Amino acid sequence: DTAVSQTPKYLVTQMGNDKSIKCEQNLGHDTMYWYKQDSKKFLKIMFSYNNKELIINETVPNRFSPKSPDKAHLNLHINSLELGDSAVYFCASSQGGLAGTGETQYFGPGTRLLVL
Amino acid sequence: QKEVEQNSGPLSVPEGAIASLNCTYSDRGSQSFFWYRQYSGKSPELIMFIYSNGDKEDGRFTAQLNKASQYVSLLIRDSQPSDSATYLCAVRSSGGSYIPTFGRGTSLIVHP
């Protein structure tokens, strides 16, 4: 009954590799997000996507790209991994409304990425 | 740039005391305010949201919003060791974006 799920939970890889993290939500939400949480616990938005638009944080390198095959999935692809990409990546979803509980974000369990 | 500021702590309080967590934000037009709790190694989970000036109570938690002073706070009454976590303040600013900005979080330690 997991609301927002991510795979894998842990990912250890070498510099220069390409990897993907998958995210699925079964809440029927319209909007999904990817966040990066660094070692200092700062939660930083990377992407936001609904069926109408993709919003990209301009500070995110173009090595990162979101892919959404359908409304329930938002995967994260990372090319040419670097040491600084090591972090915890959280997927989240919300109903997408601008007011009320629609703004509440539900987070997945996180993917702990370590680049060696 | 829209900013959300929190004292990183740790804030240490004895069991049974009131824990007070504060958050300030830069965008005066901000509309929605959220408090999330994150246990170590876990994902953030919503505790409360507030939109209007004043207090909003839910069990042992009270959120307080003062838009004139641009701060939002979270009070935890009768603090328990299980409340020990990092508390993240999130603010949705004006301008039509539905994406909130998160603060860096305040670490709370409730000791027996």
Short mmCIF file of C-alpha atoms in Angstrom, two decimals:
data_model
loop_
_atom_site.label_atom_id
_atom_site.label_comp_id
_atom_site.label_asym_id
_atom_site.label_seq_id
_atom_site.Cartn_x
_atom_site.Cartn_y
_atom_site.Cartn_z
CA ASP A 1 0.00 0.00 0.00
CA THR A 2 3.02 2.30 -0.36
CA ALA A 3 1.85 5.68 -1.59
CA VAL A 4 5.10 6.85 -3.19
CA SER A 5 7.75 4.26 -3.94
CA GLN A 6 11.27 4.56 -5.27
CA THR A 7 13.77 2.06 -6.58
CA PRO A 8 16.49 1.36 -5.87
CA LYS A 9 16.82 2.27 -2.21
CA TYR A 10 20.60 2.29 -2.42
CA LEU A 11 22.77 2.94 -5.45
CA VAL A 12 26.56 2.72 -5.44
CA THR A 13 28.29 3.43 -8.72
CA GLN A 14 31.47 4.72 -10.34
CA MET A 15 32.10 8.18 -11.67
CA GLY A 16 31.13 8.58 -15.28
CA ASN A 17 28.37 5.98 -15.23
CA ASP A 18 24.75 6.61 -16.23
CA LYS A 19 22.02 5.58 -13.82
CA SER A 20 18.27 5.84 -13.35
CA ILE A 21 16.02 6.07 -10.32
CA LYS A 22 12.38 5.10 -10.65
CA CYS A 23 9.44 6.64 -8.83
CA GLU A 24 5.81 5.59 -8.75
CA GLN A 25 2.83 7.02 -6.88
CA ASN A 26 -0.54 5.34 -6.43
CA LEU A 27 -2.30 8.35 -4.95
CA GLY A 28 -3.77 9.58 -8.19
CA HIS A 29 -1.86 12.84 -7.83
CA ASP A 30 -1.32 15.18 -10.74
CA THR A 31 2.10 16.52 -9.81
CA MET A 32 5.39 14.82 -9.04
CA TYR A 33 8.74 16.17 -7.88
CA TRP A 34 12.35 15.25 -7.49
CA TYR A 35 14.39 16.63 -4.60
CA LYS A 36 18.06 16.31 -3.71
CA GLN A 37 19.05 16.27 -0.04
CA ASP A 38 22.73 16.82 0.56
CA SER A 39 24.88 15.87 3.54
CA LYS A 40 23.76 19.00 5.38
CA LYS A 41 20.15 17.88 5.02
CA PHE A 42 19.16 20.76 2.74
CA LEU A 43 16.18 19.65 0.63
CA LYS A 44 16.46 21.23 -2.78
CA ILE A 45 13.91 21.01 -5.57
CA MET A 46 15.23 19.65 -8.86
CA PHE A 47 12.13 19.15 -11.01
CA SER A 48 8.41 19.46 -10.83
CA TYR A 49 6.16 17.86 -13.42
CA ASN A 50 2.48 17.52 -14.10
CA ASN A 51 0.60 16.69 -17.24
CA LYS A 52 0.91 20.27 -18.37
CA GLU A 53 4.39 21.46 -17.65
CA LEU A 54 7.87 20.60 -16.54
CA ILE A 55 9.53 23.06 -14.22
CA ILE A 56 13.27 22.74 -13.98
CA ASN A 57 15.39 24.29 -11.29
CA GLU A 58 17.88 26.27 -13.34
CA THR A 59 20.74 25.22 -11.08
CA VAL A 60 20.32 21.52 -11.95
CA PRO A 61 22.95 20.32 -14.44
CA ASN A 62 21.57 19.06 -17.73
CA ARG A 63 23.10 15.67 -16.91
CA PHE A 64 19.91 15.18 -14.91
CA SER A 65 16.70 14.58 -16.81
CA PRO A 66 13.21 13.53 -15.71
CA LYS A 67 11.17 11.07 -17.73
CA SER A 68 7.45 10.58 -17.20
CA PRO A 69 5.90 7.65 -19.07
CA ASP A 70 2.54 8.37 -17.42
CA LYS A 71 0.97 10.38 -14.63
CA ALA A 72 1.91 7.85 -11.96
CA HIS A 73 5.61 7.68 -12.77
CA LEU A 74 8.46 10.17 -12.81
CA ASN A 75 11.88 8.64 -13.30
CA LEU A 76 15.20 10.42 -12.91
CA HIS A 77 18.04 9.78 -15.32
CA ILE A 78 21.55 10.88 -14.48
CA ASN A 79 24.34 10.86 -17.06
CA SER A 80 28.08 10.98 -16.42
CA LEU A 81 27.80 10.76 -12.65
CA GLU A 82 30.13 12.93 -10.58
CA LEU A 83 31.30 12.70 -6.97
CA GLY A 84 29.17 15.71 -6.06
CA ASP A 85 26.03 13.87 -7.12
CA SER A 86 26.27 11.73 -3.98
CA ALA A 87 23.18 12.53 -1.94
CA VAL A 88 19.74 11.24 -1.07
CA TYR A 89 17.18 11.76 -3.82
CA PHE A 90 13.53 11.99 -2.86
CA CYS A 91 10.57 11.67 -5.13
CA ALA A 92 7.34 13.32 -3.99
CA SER A 93 3.84 13.90 -5.26
CA SER A 94 0.95 16.24 -4.55
CA GLN A 95 -2.54 16.72 -5.83
CA GLY A 96 -1.35 19.88 -7.51
CA GLY A 97 -3.94 22.35 -6.37
CA LEU A 98 -2.90 25.79 -5.34
CA ALA A 99 -4.79 25.77 -2.09
CA GLY A 100 -5.88 23.39 0.58
CA THR A 101 -4.51 19.95 1.18
CA GLY A 102 -3.71 19.70 -2.51
CA GLU A 103 -0.40 21.32 -1.79
CA THR A 104 0.73 18.70 0.70
CA GLN A 105 3.65 16.71 -0.61
CA TYR A 106 3.99 12.99 0.00
CA PHE A 107 7.56 11.77 -0.13
CA GLY A 108 9.00 8.47 -1.21
CA PRO A 109 11.53 6.65 1.01
CA GLY A 110 14.52 8.12 -0.79
CA THR A 111 17.36 6.71 -2.87
CA ARG A 112 20.79 6.94 -1.34
CA LEU A 113 23.26 7.50 -4.17
CA LEU A 114 26.98 7.12 -3.59
CA VAL A 115 29.36 7.92 -6.44
CA LEU A 116 32.87 6.54 -6.04
CA GLN B 1 15.76 34.91 -4.41
CA LYS B 2 13.06 33.63 -2.12
CA GLU B 3 14.55 32.31 1.10
CA VAL B 4 13.36 30.33 4.07
CA GLU B 5 15.55 30.49 7.14
CA GLN B 6 15.69 28.17 10.12
CA ASN B 7 18.15 27.79 12.96
CA SER B 8 19.86 24.45 12.34
CA GLY B 9 20.09 23.71 16.08
CA PRO B 10 20.20 21.30 17.68
CA LEU B 11 17.46 22.48 19.97
CA SER B 12 17.55 20.41 23.12
CA VAL B 13 14.56 20.29 25.48
CA PRO B 14 13.67 18.02 28.40
CA GLU B 15 10.81 15.57 28.12
CA GLY B 16 7.49 17.23 28.90
CA ALA B 17 8.64 20.74 27.98
CA ILE B 18 7.44 22.94 25.13
CA ALA B 19 9.66 22.94 22.06
CA SER B 20 9.52 26.10 19.96
CA LEU B 21 10.74 25.97 16.37
CA ASN B 22 10.97 29.13 14.28
CA CYS B 23 11.11 29.92 10.58
CA THR B 24 11.37 33.22 8.71
CA TYR B 25 10.79 33.82 5.02
CA SER B 26 11.72 36.57 2.63
CA ASP B 27 8.76 36.75 0.22
CA ARG B 28 6.10 38.94 1.79
CA GLY B 29 3.55 37.58 -0.68
CA SER B 30 3.94 33.98 0.52
CA GLN B 31 0.65 32.19 0.85
CA SER B 32 1.07 28.71 2.28
CA PHE B 33 3.24 27.44 5.08
CA PHE B 34 4.08 23.87 6.01
CA TRP B 35 5.90 22.00 8.74
CA TYR B 36 7.41 18.62 7.90
CA ARG B 37 9.10 16.22 10.29
CA GLN B 38 12.03 14.07 9.14
CA TYR B 39 13.42 11.29 11.28
CA SER B 40 17.04 10.33 10.66
CA GLY B 41 17.32 8.18 7.57
CA LYS B 42 13.65 8.63 6.70
CA SER B 43 11.65 10.83 4.37
CA PRO B 44 9.86 14.06 5.34
CA GLU B 45 6.25 13.77 6.43
CA LEU B 46 3.73 16.58 6.85
CA ILE B 47 2.81 17.66 10.37
CA MET B 48 0.74 20.76 9.69
CA PHE B 49 -0.01 23.48 7.20
CA ILE B 50 -1.30 26.98 7.85
CA TYR B 51 -2.54 29.77 5.60
CA SER B 52 -4.03 32.44 7.84
CA ASN B 53 -2.50 34.65 10.49
CA GLY B 54 -2.83 33.30 14.00
CA ASP B 55 -2.65 29.89 15.57
CA LYS B 56 -3.66 26.49 14.33
CA GLU B 57 -3.71 23.60 16.76
CA ASP B 58 -3.59 19.86 16.10
CA GLY B 59 -3.07 17.70 19.16
CA ARG B 60 0.24 18.59 20.79
CA PHE B 61 1.27 20.73 17.81
CA THR B 62 0.47 24.40 17.26
CA ALA B 63 1.52 26.34 14.20
CA GLN B 64 1.67 30.12 14.50
CA LEU B 65 1.77 32.46 11.52
CA ASN B 66 2.58 36.15 11.53
CA LYS B 67 2.63 37.48 7.98
CA ALA B 68 3.46 41.03 9.03
CA SER B 69 6.66 39.84 10.66
CA GLN B 70 7.19 37.10 8.08
CA TYR B 71 7.64 34.24 10.46
CA VAL B 72 5.97 30.94 11.15
CA SER B 73 6.60 28.82 14.21
CA LEU B 74 5.79 25.35 15.46
CA LEU B 75 5.18 24.64 19.12
CA ILE B 76 5.29 21.09 20.43
CA ARG B 77 3.71 20.71 23.85
CA ASP B 78 4.59 17.89 26.24
CA SER B 79 7.60 16.99 24.12
CA GLN B 80 8.44 13.30 23.92
CA PRO B 81 11.72 11.58 23.00
CA SER B 82 9.87 10.29 19.92
CA ASP B 83 9.59 13.91 18.75
CA SER B 84 13.37 13.99 18.28
CA ALA B 85 13.80 14.67 14.57
CA THR B 86 14.58 17.41 12.09
CA TYR B 87 11.71 19.82 11.44
CA LEU B 88 11.53 21.38 8.01
CA CYS B 89 9.67 24.58 7.30
CA ALA B 90 8.33 24.95 3.76
CA VAL B 91 6.83 28.07 2.21
CA ARG B 92 4.91 28.46 -1.03
CA SER B 93 5.60 31.90 -2.33
CA SER B 94 3.56 34.17 -4.52
CA GLY B 95 3.86 34.26 -8.30
CA GLY B 96 1.77 31.30 -9.24
CA SER B 97 4.35 28.59 -8.62
CA TYR B 98 3.03 25.68 -6.59
CA ILE B 99 6.51 24.54 -5.62
CA PRO B 100 7.42 25.26 -1.99
CA THR B 101 10.83 26.35 -0.80
CA PHE B 102 12.23 24.37 2.10
CA GLY B 103 14.34 25.67 4.93
CA ARG B 104 17.41 23.75 6.06
CA GLY B 105 15.56 22.33 9.03
CA THR B 106 15.99 22.48 12.80
CA SER B 107 17.22 19.44 14.66
CA LEU B 108 15.21 18.80 17.83
CA ILE B 109 16.44 16.57 20.63
CA VAL B 110 14.06 15.69 23.45
CA HIS B 111 15.96 14.12 26.32
CA PRO B 112 14.35 12.02 29.07
#
